[in-house]
Structures are given as C-alpha cells and as structure tokens.
PDB file of C-alpha atoms and ligand atoms in Angstrom:
ATOM      1  CA  MET A1079     -23.926  -3.654  -6.446  1.00 40.00           C
ATOM      2  CA  PRO A1080     -23.398  -1.841  -2.968  1.00 41.00           C
ATOM      3  CA  GLY A1081     -23.056  -2.816  -0.043  1.00 41.00           C
ATOM      4  CA  LEU A1082     -20.989  -6.206  -0.671  1.00 45.00           C
ATOM      5  CA  PRO A1083     -20.345  -8.692   2.398  1.00 49.00           C
ATOM      6  CA  PRO A1084     -16.250  -9.200   2.766  1.00 49.00           C
ATOM      7  CA  GLU A1085     -16.433 -12.419   0.868  1.00 65.00           C
ATOM      8  CA  LEU A1086     -17.560 -10.942  -2.322  1.00 77.00           C
ATOM      9  CA  ARG A1087     -15.271  -9.430  -4.729  1.00 80.00           C
ATOM     10  CA  ARG A1088     -16.062  -8.107  -8.184  1.00 86.00           C
ATOM     11  CA  LEU A1089     -14.623  -7.986 -11.331  1.00 90.00           C
ATOM     12  CA  ARG A1090     -15.651  -5.185 -14.392  1.00 92.00           C
ATOM     13  CA  VAL A1091     -14.641  -5.186 -18.105  1.00 93.00           C
ATOM     14  CA  THR A1092     -14.837  -2.779 -21.083  1.00 93.00           C
ATOM     15  CA  LEU A1093     -14.627  -3.893 -23.745  1.00 91.00           C
ATOM     16  CA  THR A1094     -15.671  -2.936 -27.705  1.00 88.00           C
ATOM     17  CA  SER A1095     -16.529  -6.710 -28.764  1.00 86.00           C
ATOM     18  CA  GLY A1096     -17.381  -9.911 -27.011  1.00 87.00           C
ATOM     19  CA  ALA A1097     -19.356  -8.405 -24.148  1.00 91.00           C
ATOM     20  CA  GLU A1098     -21.949 -11.081 -24.482  1.00 91.00           C
ATOM     21  CA  ASP A1099     -19.548 -14.094 -24.758  1.00 90.00           C
ATOM     22  CA  LEU A1100     -17.807 -12.304 -21.282  1.00 92.00           C
ATOM     23  CA  SER A1101     -21.125 -12.571 -19.285  1.00 94.00           C
ATOM     24  CA  GLU A1102     -21.445 -15.870 -20.947  1.00 92.00           C
ATOM     25  CA  LEU A1103     -18.031 -16.622 -19.656  1.00 91.00           C
ATOM     26  CA  PHE A1104     -19.049 -14.633 -15.896  1.00 93.00           C
ATOM     27  CA  SER A1105     -21.726 -16.796 -15.433  1.00 92.00           C
ATOM     28  CA  ASP A1106     -19.699 -20.197 -16.657  1.00 90.00           C
ATOM     29  CA  LEU A1107     -16.950 -19.134 -13.881  1.00 88.00           C
ATOM     30  CA  GLY A1108     -20.037 -19.028 -11.325  1.00 89.00           C
ATOM     31  CA  ALA A1109     -20.620 -15.338 -11.032  1.00 92.00           C
ATOM     32  CA  VAL A1110     -22.923 -14.758  -8.049  1.00 92.00           C
ATOM     33  CA  ALA A1111     -24.251 -11.345  -9.480  1.00 92.00           C
ATOM     34  CA  LEU A1112     -23.685 -10.234 -13.240  1.00 95.00           C
ATOM     35  CA  ALA A1113     -24.656  -7.492 -14.793  1.00 95.00           C
ATOM     36  CA  ARG A1114     -24.226  -5.623 -18.370  1.00 94.00           C
ATOM     37  CA  GLU A1115     -24.792  -2.208 -19.793  1.00 93.00           C
ATOM     38  CA  GLY A1116     -23.789  -1.926 -23.341  1.00 89.00           C
ATOM     39  CA  GLU A1117     -19.940  -2.876 -23.327  1.00 91.00           C
ATOM     40  CA  VAL A1118     -19.612  -3.145 -19.615  1.00 95.00           C
ATOM     41  CA  VAL A1119     -20.098  -6.082 -18.062  1.00 95.00           C
ATOM     42  CA  THR A1120     -19.412  -6.671 -13.984  1.00 94.00           C
ATOM     43  CA  GLY A1121     -19.397 -10.035 -12.196  1.00 93.00           C
ATOM     44  CA  GLU A1122     -19.123 -10.742  -8.546  1.00 91.00           C
ATOM     45  CA  PHE A1123     -17.451 -13.650  -7.194  1.00 87.00           C
ATOM     46  CA  GLU A1124     -16.750 -15.167  -3.641  1.00 82.00           C
ATOM     47  CA  ALA A1125     -13.203 -14.895  -2.999  1.00 68.00           C
ATOM     48  CA  GLY A1126     -11.032 -17.578  -4.092  1.00 63.00           C
ATOM     49  CA  ARG A1127     -13.759 -19.081  -6.206  1.00 67.00           C
ATOM     50  CA  PRO A1128     -13.127 -20.148  -8.973  1.00 67.00           C
ATOM     51  CA  GLY A1129      -9.296 -20.341  -8.481  1.00 62.00           C
ATOM     52  CA  ALA A1130      -7.124 -18.052 -11.366  1.00 64.00           C
ATOM     53  CA  LEU A1131     -10.048 -16.241 -12.496  1.00 72.00           C
ATOM     54  CA  GLU A1132      -8.227 -13.336 -13.444  1.00 69.00           C
ATOM     55  CA  ASP A1133      -5.756 -15.600 -15.772  1.00 66.00           C
ATOM     56  CA  ARG A1134      -9.123 -16.834 -17.249  1.00 76.00           C
ATOM     57  CA  VAL A1135     -10.581 -13.544 -17.736  1.00 81.00           C
ATOM     58  CA  GLU A1136      -7.224 -12.249 -19.254  1.00 74.00           C
ATOM     59  CA  ALA A1137      -7.022 -15.399 -21.273  1.00 75.00           C
ATOM     60  CA  PHE A1138     -10.655 -14.901 -22.589  1.00 82.00           C
ATOM     61  CA  LEU A1139     -10.264 -10.963 -23.295  1.00 81.00           C
ATOM     62  CA  HIS A1140      -6.456 -11.790 -25.103  1.00 74.00           C
ATOM     63  CA  LEU A1141      -8.968 -13.978 -27.406  1.00 78.00           C
ATOM     64  CA  VAL A1142     -11.510 -11.842 -28.052  1.00 80.00           C
ATOM     65  CA  ASP A1143      -9.463  -8.259 -27.822  1.00 78.00           C
ATOM     66  CA  PRO A1144      -6.165  -8.807 -29.500  1.00 74.00           C
ATOM     67  CA  ALA A1145      -5.305  -5.173 -29.396  1.00 76.00           C
ATOM     68  CA  GLY A1146      -5.786  -5.155 -25.754  1.00 76.00           C
ATOM     69  CA  THR A1147      -7.954  -2.602 -25.860  1.00 85.00           C
ATOM     70  CA  ALA A1148     -10.819  -3.872 -22.873  1.00 87.00           C
ATOM     71  CA  ARG A1149      -9.950  -1.715 -19.357  1.00 88.00           C
ATOM     72  CA  LEU A1150     -10.422  -4.603 -16.374  1.00 86.00           C
ATOM     73  CA  GLU A1151     -10.761  -2.870 -13.031  1.00 86.00           C
ATOM     74  CA  THR A1152     -11.333  -5.387  -9.829  1.00 82.00           C
ATOM     75  CA  ALA A1153     -12.563  -3.966  -6.048  1.00 81.00           C
ATOM     76  CA  LEU A1154     -12.997  -5.709  -3.102  1.00 73.00           C
ATOM     77  CA  ALA A1155     -15.871  -5.612  -0.901  1.00 68.00           C
ATOM     78  CA  GLY A1156     -16.614  -2.306  -0.033  1.00 69.00           C
ATOM     79  CA  GLY A1157     -13.119  -0.815  -1.890  1.00 72.00           C
ATOM     80  CA  PRO A1158     -12.946   1.310  -5.165  1.00 77.00           C
ATOM     81  CA  TRP A1159     -12.526   0.084  -8.264  1.00 82.00           C
ATOM     82  CA  LEU A1160      -8.974  -0.274  -9.174  1.00 77.00           C
ATOM     83  CA  GLU A1161      -7.481  -1.223 -12.555  1.00 75.00           C
ATOM     84  CA  GLY A1162      -6.323  -4.797 -13.256  1.00 70.00           C
ATOM     85  CA  TRP A1163      -6.458  -8.199 -11.135  1.00 61.00           C
ATOM     86  CA  ARG A1164      -4.204  -6.889  -8.226  1.00 59.00           C
ATOM     87  CA  ALA A1165      -6.926  -5.430  -6.523  1.00 56.00           C
ATOM     88  CA  LEU A1166      -8.417  -8.669  -5.572  1.00 59.00           C
ATOM     89  CA  PHE A1167      -5.342  -9.235  -3.221  1.00 66.00           C
ATOM     90  CA  LEU A1168      -6.168  -9.649  -0.084  1.00 71.00           C
ATOM     91  CA  GLY A1169      -2.591  -9.989   1.878  1.00 79.00           C
ATOM     92  CA  ALA A1170      -0.270 -12.873   3.108  1.00 84.00           C
ATOM     93  CA  ASP A1171       0.354 -14.501   6.192  1.00 90.00           C
ATOM     94  CA  ALA A1172       4.250 -14.937   7.168  1.00 94.00           C
ATOM     95  CA  GLY A1173       4.997 -15.807  10.899  1.00 96.00           C
ATOM     96  CA  ARG A1174       4.032 -12.909  12.970  1.00 97.00           C
ATOM     97  CA  PHE A1175       3.453 -11.116   9.791  1.00 97.00           C
ATOM     98  CA  ARG A1176      -0.065 -10.175   8.476  1.00 95.00           C
ATOM     99  CA  ILE A1177       0.848  -8.275   4.914  1.00 92.00           C
ATOM    100  CA  ARG A1178      -2.339  -6.259   3.589  1.00 90.00           C
ATOM    101  CA  PRO A1179      -3.064  -3.869   0.710  1.00 83.00           C
ATOM    102  CA  PRO A1180      -3.998  -1.014   1.974  1.00 85.00           C
ATOM    103  CA  TRP A1181      -7.704  -1.875   0.879  1.00 77.00           C
ATOM    104  CA  ALA A1182      -8.232  -5.066   3.176  1.00 80.00           C
ATOM    105  CA  PRO A1183      -8.894  -4.913   6.323  1.00 82.00           C
ATOM    106  CA  LEU A1184      -6.009  -5.605   8.991  1.00 89.00           C
ATOM    107  CA  PRO A1185      -6.597  -8.756  11.514  1.00 90.00           C
ATOM    108  CA  ALA A1186      -6.913  -8.262  14.780  1.00 92.00           C
ATOM    109  CA  ASP A1187      -3.624 -10.334  15.750  1.00 95.00           C
ATOM    110  CA  GLY A1188      -0.063 -10.633  14.838  1.00 97.00           C
ATOM    111  CA  VAL A1189       2.000  -7.392  13.384  1.00 97.00           C
ATOM    112  CA  PRO A1190       0.340  -5.636  10.243  1.00 96.00           C
ATOM    113  CA  VAL A1191       2.373  -4.697   7.518  1.00 96.00           C
ATOM    114  CA  ILE A1192       0.774  -2.458   4.967  1.00 94.00           C
ATOM    115  CA  VAL A1193       2.197  -2.839   1.480  1.00 90.00           C
ATOM    116  CA  ASP A1194       0.400  -1.747  -2.088  1.00 82.00           C
ATOM    117  CA  PRO A1195       1.275  -4.702  -3.934  1.00 69.00           C
ATOM    118  CA  ARG A1196       1.277  -2.207  -6.945  1.00 64.00           C
ATOM    119  CA  GLY A1197       4.397  -0.256  -6.403  1.00 63.00           C
ATOM    120  CA  ALA A1198       7.247  -3.083  -6.585  1.00 66.00           C
ATOM    121  CA  PHE A1199       8.552  -6.408  -6.455  1.00 69.00           C
ATOM    122  CA  GLY A1200       7.358  -7.726  -2.131  1.00 68.00           C
ATOM    123  CA  SER A1201       3.524  -7.900  -2.224  1.00 70.00           C
ATOM    124  CA  GLY A1202       4.129 -11.052   0.468  1.00 71.00           C
ATOM    125  CA  LEU A1203       2.873 -13.275  -2.670  1.00 67.00           C
ATOM    126  CA  HIS A1204       5.716 -14.468  -4.020  1.00 80.00           C
ATOM    127  CA  PRO A1205       7.601 -17.592  -2.035  1.00 85.00           C
ATOM    128  CA  SER A1206      11.242 -15.920  -1.618  1.00 91.00           C
ATOM    129  CA  THR A1207       9.227 -13.079   0.335  1.00 91.00           C
ATOM    130  CA  ARG A1208       7.271 -15.641   2.491  1.00 91.00           C
ATOM    131  CA  LEU A1209      10.302 -17.450   3.203  1.00 95.00           C
ATOM    132  CA  ALA A1210      12.364 -14.243   4.254  1.00 97.00           C
ATOM    133  CA  LEU A1211       9.732 -13.229   6.165  1.00 97.00           C
ATOM    134  CA  ARG A1212       9.341 -16.809   7.938  1.00 97.00           C
ATOM    135  CA  LEU A1213      13.299 -16.406   8.993  1.00 98.00           C
ATOM    136  CA  LEU A1214      12.579 -13.031   9.790  1.00 98.00           C
ATOM    137  CA  ASP A1215      10.245 -13.448  11.900  1.00 98.00           C
ATOM    138  CA  ALA A1216      12.375 -15.944  14.375  1.00 97.00           C
ATOM    139  CA  GLU A1217      15.124 -13.505  14.512  1.00 97.00           C
ATOM    140  CA  VAL A1218      13.235 -10.460  15.365  1.00 97.00           C
ATOM    141  CA  GLU A1219      12.504 -10.834  18.902  1.00 96.00           C
ATOM    142  CA  ALA A1220      16.220 -11.180  20.031  1.00 96.00           C
ATOM    143  CA  ARG A1221      17.170  -8.554  17.387  1.00 97.00           C
ATOM    144  CA  SER A1222      14.937  -5.360  18.996  1.00 96.00           C
ATOM    145  CA  GLY A1223      16.556  -2.091  18.949  1.00 98.00           C
ATOM    146  CA  GLN A1224      19.250  -3.786  16.838  1.00 98.00           C
ATOM    147  CA  SER A1225      20.421  -2.792  13.226  1.00 98.00           C
ATOM    148  CA  MET A1226      19.491  -4.455  10.027  1.00 98.00           C
ATOM    149  CA  LEU A1227      20.561  -4.409   6.557  1.00 98.00           C
ATOM    150  CA  ASP A1228      18.007  -4.843   4.124  1.00 98.00           C
ATOM    151  CA  VAL A1229      19.629  -5.748   0.501  1.00 98.00           C
ATOM    152  CA  GLY A1230      17.187  -5.009  -2.297  1.00 96.00           C
ATOM    153  CA  ALA A1231      14.113  -4.282  -0.307  1.00 96.00           C
ATOM    154  CA  GLY A1232      11.750  -3.331  -3.243  1.00 92.00           C
ATOM    155  CA  SER A1233       8.388  -2.763  -2.032  1.00 91.00           C
ATOM    156  CA  GLY A1234      10.240  -2.388   1.977  1.00 95.00           C
ATOM    157  CA  VAL A1235       8.458  -5.280   3.021  1.00 95.00           C
ATOM    158  CA  LEU A1236      10.944  -7.038   4.901  1.00 97.00           C
ATOM    159  CA  SER A1237      12.314  -3.749   6.242  1.00 98.00           C
ATOM    160  CA  VAL A1238       8.742  -2.655   7.195  1.00 98.00           C
ATOM    161  CA  ALA A1239       8.307  -5.862   9.196  1.00 98.00           C
ATOM    162  CA  ALA A1240      11.601  -5.250  10.585  1.00 98.00           C
ATOM    163  CA  ALA A1241      11.282  -1.930  11.841  1.00 98.00           C
ATOM    164  CA  ARG A1242       7.675  -2.529  13.445  1.00 98.00           C
ATOM    165  CA  CYS A1243       9.125  -5.033  15.807  1.00 98.00           C
ATOM    166  CA  GLY A1244      11.905  -2.581  16.726  1.00 98.00           C
ATOM    167  CA  LEU A1245      14.800  -2.715  14.460  1.00 98.00           C
ATOM    168  CA  LYS A1246      16.974   0.163  13.112  1.00 98.00           C
ATOM    169  CA  VAL A1247      16.413  -0.655   9.702  1.00 98.00           C
ATOM    170  CA  CYS A1248      18.872   0.500   6.421  1.00 98.00           C
ATOM    171  CA  ALA A1249      17.216  -0.582   2.973  1.00 98.00           C
ATOM    172  CA  LEU A1250      18.960  -0.562  -0.177  1.00 98.00           C
ATOM    173  CA  GLU A1251      17.518  -0.951  -3.187  1.00 95.00           C
ATOM    174  CA  LEU A1252      19.016   0.040  -6.794  1.00 93.00           C
ATOM    175  CA  GLU A1253      15.555   0.571  -8.607  1.00 90.00           C
ATOM    176  CA  ALA A1254      14.586   4.412  -8.320  1.00 91.00           C
ATOM    177  CA  SER A1255      10.623   3.586  -8.387  1.00 86.00           C
ATOM    178  CA  ALA A1256      11.602   0.493  -5.993  1.00 90.00           C
ATOM    179  CA  ARG A1257      12.668   2.690  -3.392  1.00 94.00           C
ATOM    180  CA  ALA A1258       9.827   5.314  -3.639  1.00 93.00           C
ATOM    181  CA  ALA A1259       7.652   2.634  -3.178  1.00 90.00           C
ATOM    182  CA  CYS A1260       9.915   1.296  -0.036  1.00 95.00           C
ATOM    183  CA  ALA A1261       9.375   5.180   1.196  1.00 96.00           C
ATOM    184  CA  ARG A1262       5.547   4.757   0.688  1.00 94.00           C
ATOM    185  CA  THR A1263       5.618   1.651   3.024  1.00 95.00           C
ATOM    186  CA  ALA A1264       7.532   2.961   5.682  1.00 97.00           C
ATOM    187  CA  ALA A1265       4.820   5.873   5.371  1.00 97.00           C
ATOM    188  CA  ALA A1266       1.731   3.682   5.720  1.00 96.00           C
ATOM    189  CA  ASN A1267       2.980   1.714   8.206  1.00 97.00           C
ATOM    190  CA  GLY A1268       4.379   4.667  10.422  1.00 97.00           C
ATOM    191  CA  VAL A1269       7.647   3.492  10.883  1.00 98.00           C
ATOM    192  CA  GLY A1270      11.529   5.109   9.697  1.00 97.00           C
ATOM    193  CA  LEU A1271      13.678   3.669   7.400  1.00 98.00           C
ATOM    194  CA  GLU A1272      16.994   4.774   6.101  1.00 98.00           C
ATOM    195  CA  ILE A1273      16.848   4.295   2.310  1.00 98.00           C
ATOM    196  CA  ARG A1274      19.555   4.067   0.742  1.00 97.00           C
ATOM    197  CA  ASP A1275      20.974   3.616  -3.177  1.00 96.00           C
ATOM    198  CA  ALA A1276      24.233   2.725  -2.358  1.00 88.00           C
ATOM    199  CA  ALA A1277      25.731  -0.267  -3.626  1.00 93.00           C
ATOM    200  CA  LEU A1278      26.465  -2.817  -1.159  1.00 96.00           C
ATOM    201  CA  ALA A1279      30.330  -2.935  -1.175  1.00 94.00           C
ATOM    202  CA  ALA A1280      30.214   1.157  -0.629  1.00 94.00           C
ATOM    203  CA  ILE A1281      27.664   0.651   2.848  1.00 94.00           C
ATOM    204  CA  GLY A1282      30.659   1.159   5.214  1.00 93.00           C
ATOM    205  CA  ARG A1283      29.347  -0.205   7.986  1.00 96.00           C
ATOM    206  CA  ARG A1284      27.882  -3.730   9.473  1.00 98.00           C
ATOM    207  CA  PHE A1285      24.687  -4.744  10.507  1.00 98.00           C
ATOM    208  CA  GLU A1286      23.626  -7.310  13.055  1.00 98.00           C
ATOM    209  CA  LEU A1287      21.089  -8.802  10.619  1.00 98.00           C
ATOM    210  CA  VAL A1288      21.555  -8.880   7.348  1.00 98.00           C
ATOM    211  CA  ILE A1289      18.630  -9.679   4.665  1.00 98.00           C
ATOM    212  CA  ALA A1290      18.480 -10.253   1.422  1.00 98.00           C
ATOM    213  CA  ASN A1291      16.063 -11.553  -1.321  1.00 96.00           C
ATOM    214  CA  LEU A1292      17.606 -11.867  -4.250  1.00 95.00           C
ATOM    215  CA  PRO A1293      17.972 -14.041  -7.734  1.00 93.00           C
ATOM    216  CA  GLY A1294      20.387 -16.853  -7.097  1.00 95.00           C
ATOM    217  CA  PRO A1295      23.015 -15.146  -9.330  1.00 95.00           C
ATOM    218  CA  VAL A1296      23.087 -12.379  -7.949  1.00 96.00           C
ATOM    219  CA  LEU A1297      23.072 -13.728  -4.263  1.00 97.00           C
ATOM    220  CA  ARG A1298      26.220 -15.699  -5.385  1.00 98.00           C
ATOM    221  CA  LYS A1299      27.843 -12.796  -7.087  1.00 97.00           C
ATOM    222  CA  LEU A1300      27.118 -10.382  -4.291  1.00 98.00           C
ATOM    223  CA  ALA A1301      27.972 -13.562  -1.609  1.00 98.00           C
ATOM    224  CA  GLY A1302      31.456 -11.500  -0.337  1.00 97.00           C
ATOM    225  CA  GLN A1303      29.770  -7.989   0.055  1.00 98.00           C
ATOM    226  CA  LEU A1304      27.074  -9.939   1.847  1.00 98.00           C
ATOM    227  CA  ARG A1305      28.920 -11.645   4.580  1.00 97.00           C
ATOM    228  CA  ALA A1306      31.431  -8.643   4.933  1.00 97.00           C
ATOM    229  CA  ALA A1307      28.190  -6.568   6.088  1.00 98.00           C
ATOM    230  CA  VAL A1308      27.249  -8.902   8.941  1.00 98.00           C
ATOM    231  CA  ALA A1309      28.765  -7.646  12.336  1.00 98.00           C
ATOM    232  CA  PRO A1310      30.448 -10.418  14.524  1.00 97.00           C
ATOM    233  CA  LYS A1311      27.885 -12.653  16.425  1.00 96.00           C
ATOM    234  CA  GLY A1312      25.137 -11.453  13.359  1.00 98.00           C
ATOM    235  CA  THR A1313      23.213 -13.250  11.133  1.00 98.00           C
ATOM    236  CA  LEU A1314      22.715 -13.062   7.298  1.00 98.00           C
ATOM    237  CA  ILE A1315      19.195 -14.438   5.956  1.00 98.00           C
ATOM    238  CA  VAL A1316      19.057 -14.951   2.220  1.00 98.00           C
ATOM    239  CA  SER A1317      16.304 -15.909   0.123  1.00 97.00           C
ATOM    240  CA  GLY A1318      15.505 -15.783  -3.801  1.00 94.00           C
ATOM    241  CA  ALA A1319      17.766 -18.431  -4.942  1.00 95.00           C
ATOM    242  CA  HIS A1320      16.073 -21.540  -6.622  1.00 93.00           C
ATOM    243  CA  VAL A1321      16.155 -24.620  -4.691  1.00 96.00           C
ATOM    244  CA  GLU A1322      18.943 -25.858  -7.195  1.00 96.00           C
ATOM    245  CA  GLU A1323      20.748 -22.479  -6.967  1.00 97.00           C
ATOM    246  CA  LEU A1324      21.047 -22.424  -3.277  1.00 98.00           C
ATOM    247  CA  PRO A1325      24.503 -25.194  -2.825  1.00 97.00           C
ATOM    248  CA  GLY A1326      25.691 -22.702  -5.233  1.00 98.00           C
ATOM    249  CA  VAL A1327      25.090 -19.912  -2.954  1.00 98.00           C
ATOM    250  CA  LEU A1328      26.099 -21.222   0.058  1.00 98.00           C
ATOM    251  CA  GLN A1329      29.470 -22.189  -1.457  1.00 98.00           C
ATOM    252  CA  ALA A1330      29.925 -18.726  -2.259  1.00 98.00           C
ATOM    253  CA  LEU A1331      28.723 -17.486   0.949  1.00 98.00           C
ATOM    254  CA  GLY A1332      31.833 -19.900   2.653  1.00 96.00           C
ATOM    255  CA  GLY A1333      30.318 -22.859   2.652  1.00 94.00           C
ATOM    256  CA  GLU A1334      29.613 -23.699   6.121  1.00 92.00           C
ATOM    257  CA  ALA A1335      26.100 -25.638   6.216  1.00 95.00           C
ATOM    258  CA  PRO A1336      23.141 -23.195   7.276  1.00 97.00           C
ATOM    259  CA  GLU A1337      21.377 -22.911  10.719  1.00 96.00           C
ATOM    260  CA  THR A1338      18.695 -23.371   9.333  1.00 96.00           C
ATOM    261  CA  SER A1339      17.265 -23.916   5.160  1.00 96.00           C
ATOM    262  CA  THR A1340      13.921 -23.997   3.938  1.00 97.00           C
ATOM    263  CA  GLU A1341      12.167 -24.110   0.968  1.00 95.00           C
ATOM    264  CA  GLU A1342       8.323 -23.040  -0.473  1.00 90.00           C
ATOM    265  CA  ALA A1343       7.720 -24.142  -4.067  1.00 82.00           C
ATOM    266  CA  GLY A1344      11.070 -24.379  -5.609  1.00 89.00           C
ATOM    267  CA  TRP A1345      12.459 -21.522  -4.092  1.00 91.00           C
ATOM    268  CA  ALA A1346      15.149 -21.699  -1.089  1.00 97.00           C
ATOM    269  CA  ALA A1347      16.264 -19.706   1.558  1.00 98.00           C
ATOM    270  CA  ALA A1348      18.747 -20.120   4.650  1.00 98.00           C
ATOM    271  CA  VAL A1349      20.267 -18.675   7.842  1.00 98.00           C
ATOM    272  CA  LEU A1350      23.945 -18.181   8.341  1.00 98.00           C
ATOM    273  CA  ARG A1351      25.631 -17.440  11.840  1.00 96.00           C
ATOM    274  CA  GLN A1352      28.506 -15.350  11.306  1.00 92.00           C
ATOM    275  CA  GLY A1353      31.125 -16.095  14.130  1.00 86.00           C
TER     276      GLY A1353
HETATM  277  C1  LIG B1369      13.147 -10.293  -5.627  1.00 85.00           C
HETATM  278  S1  LIG B1369      13.199  -8.156  -5.266  1.00 85.00           S
HETATM  279  C2  LIG B1369      12.876  -8.610  -3.165  1.00 85.00           C
HETATM  280  C3  LIG B1369      11.689  -7.403  -2.825  1.00 85.00           C
HETATM  281  C4  LIG B1369      11.615  -7.492  -1.216  1.00 85.00           C
HETATM  282  N1  LIG B1369      13.119  -7.638  -0.610  1.00 85.00           N
HETATM  283  C5  LIG B1369      11.141  -8.813  -1.107  1.00 85.00           C
HETATM  284  O1  LIG B1369      11.544  -9.439  -0.123  1.00 85.00           O
HETATM  285  O2  LIG B1369       9.741  -9.253  -1.570  1.00 85.00           O
HETATM  286  C6  LIG B1369      15.100  -7.501  -5.301  1.00 85.00           C
HETATM  287  C7  LIG B1369      15.007  -6.672  -5.283  1.00 85.00           C
HETATM  288  O3  LIG B1369      16.151  -6.667  -5.068  1.00 85.00           O
HETATM  289  C8  LIG B1369      16.900  -5.144  -6.081  1.00 85.00           C
HETATM  290  N2  LIG B1369      18.159  -5.521  -6.039  1.00 85.00           N
HETATM  291  C9  LIG B1369      18.819  -6.186  -7.056  1.00 85.00           C
HETATM  292  N3  LIG B1369      20.048  -6.095  -6.782  1.00 85.00           N
HETATM  293  C10 LIG B1369      20.259  -5.579  -6.020  1.00 85.00           C
HETATM  294  C11 LIG B1369      21.612  -4.608  -5.712  1.00 85.00           C
HETATM  295  N4  LIG B1369      22.693  -5.643  -6.002  1.00 85.00           N
HETATM  296  N5  LIG B1369      21.386  -4.054  -4.477  1.00 85.00           N
HETATM  297  C12 LIG B1369      20.552  -3.262  -4.088  1.00 85.00           C
HETATM  298  N6  LIG B1369      19.088  -3.814  -4.528  1.00 85.00           N
HETATM  299  C13 LIG B1369      19.713  -4.613  -5.700  1.00 85.00           C
HETATM  300  C14 LIG B1369      15.699  -4.926  -7.224  1.00 85.00           C
HETATM  301  O4  LIG B1369      15.348  -3.955  -7.517  1.00 85.00           O
HETATM  302  C15 LIG B1369      14.651  -5.402  -6.485  1.00 85.00           C
HETATM  303  O5  LIG B1369      13.482  -4.626  -6.146  1.00 85.00           O
END
C-alpha cells in the first residue's frame, strides 16, 4: 500500500489463527483498505478513527492468541513499519512545545521537541507531562540563560524543551535506561544537557528553576530536598500527583498557597516561588 496520504495509518498483524476474524474486525472498525495474505492482515485507517483502535485490536488478539505470539506492527503515512501500537503516536502540543516522535513531520510553528516515545516515560502524552510543559512554557522566557534542574527527567522531554528555550539544564534520573533515552532525546534535538544519576540530596547546588514530574508520594518524600535545590527568587514546578494528593504535597513543600495550580484528567501541577 504505497503512497499513503498523511492522514492514514496502517496496522499489520501476523497471527497463526484468526486471520479471517481479524479481517472482519478491521472491516467493522472502518478500515478504508484491507489486505490479507495468508496469516498477515493489513488494514489502513483514517487517523484517529475509530477511537481506541489499538486497544480493540489488542483485546481481540488476547482472545484469539492467548499465547501472545501474534505480531502487531504499525506505520504512519510514509513511515517504516514499527513494532507495537506506539508507532501511531503523532505527537502532542503543550504551550509553545510541539512534542513529536522522530517519524512525524515537524510543525512550522512553536518549539519542536523530538522524543521517541518508546524509550522512557515522557512521550508528551501523559497529562502530568503536558501540565508540566504548560507551566514550563510560562517560565522559559524570563528564565532564558538561567539554570534548571529536572528531577526525574525520564525521556528528557522537559529538559530538552527548556534547553531549546535557552536554559542550562541538569537532568537528574535514577534509571540507567531512562538516562540513555534522555541522552538520545538531547542528541535528536541538538541540545546539550548535563545528565546526572546523583541523588537529589547530593546535587550540591541550587537552580533558578526546578521542575519535578514525580508521583505524589515521591514528591512528598523529596519535598524538603526540592525546596533546598531552588535558588533564592527561583521557581519550583511540581507535577505528577493526583488531584487529591496535591494538598499533601503542598503541605510537605512548606504549606504556602501555590502561585498557580492546574489540573488535567485527575492529575495536578503547581508553581511555587522561592522567597
Ligand atoms: C513520571 S516520570 C517523568 C518523566 C518526564 N520528566 C516527564 O515529565 O514526562 C518520573 C521519572 O522520575 C524518575 N525518578 C523517580 N524518582 C526519582 C528520584 N528520586 N531521582 C531521580 N529520578 C527519579 C523515574 O525513573 C522516571 O523516569
């Protein structure tokens, strides 16, 4: 199926039984083109239609292929076949930031941040990442040239977004695989990051901006260290807590009302200023 226009995406499933049923399912789900060669079924779909396409196909595969031997590949228009459904990820926008996987076209406007969503947490899809990006968006102009600490950098999406706006960024990450993903993200975007695996308590310096997208209990546990890492007149952005966890996080951070707090889909984020 060569020459796809950009709004189409493809799913290809190789399976040992159930190919006929899968063809029917693709057809029921509104495939605009369908091909079956032996046990390989390929369907073309309009982007975003139907909703939760991948979930439905995976649910079907769980039924006909409980051993999990079926192979699901996806491709965006013009892109290569990639394992799994994440290849369908076209990107996300948050504030000025245009988070895009390497296989999606870059938009003409905004600040592009190329992130491979298969590497580590931080594809830009998660509400806590989007909240953090939007709050970061409001800070970067005033903080260009200043230092930022990203606690729990994951894929490096926040670090790279800030670095692209001129901040000098230290990305702190516990997981070796995520540090590797973070380094790949920096390279893909042509920015330099200081990537550290040190404990936050051992970082030994302060930053004008500190950003942490971490689960609520981790934010609570690290609250004192997060505050200690913020330079005088600096800013702390926290994200990653559930809405109901935010009051406990703010309490642990010192109890003052945040300058801004915002939420999306049950996730909360807040901005605190250091005196
Ligand atoms: C929710 S992800 C956030 C990733 C990315 N910053 C984003 O906003 O999408 C949290 C990351 O923090 C890392 N992490 C958890 N606790 C940490 C700690 N104490 N110090 C450094 N990294 C930590 C995890 O390994 C994970 O990659």
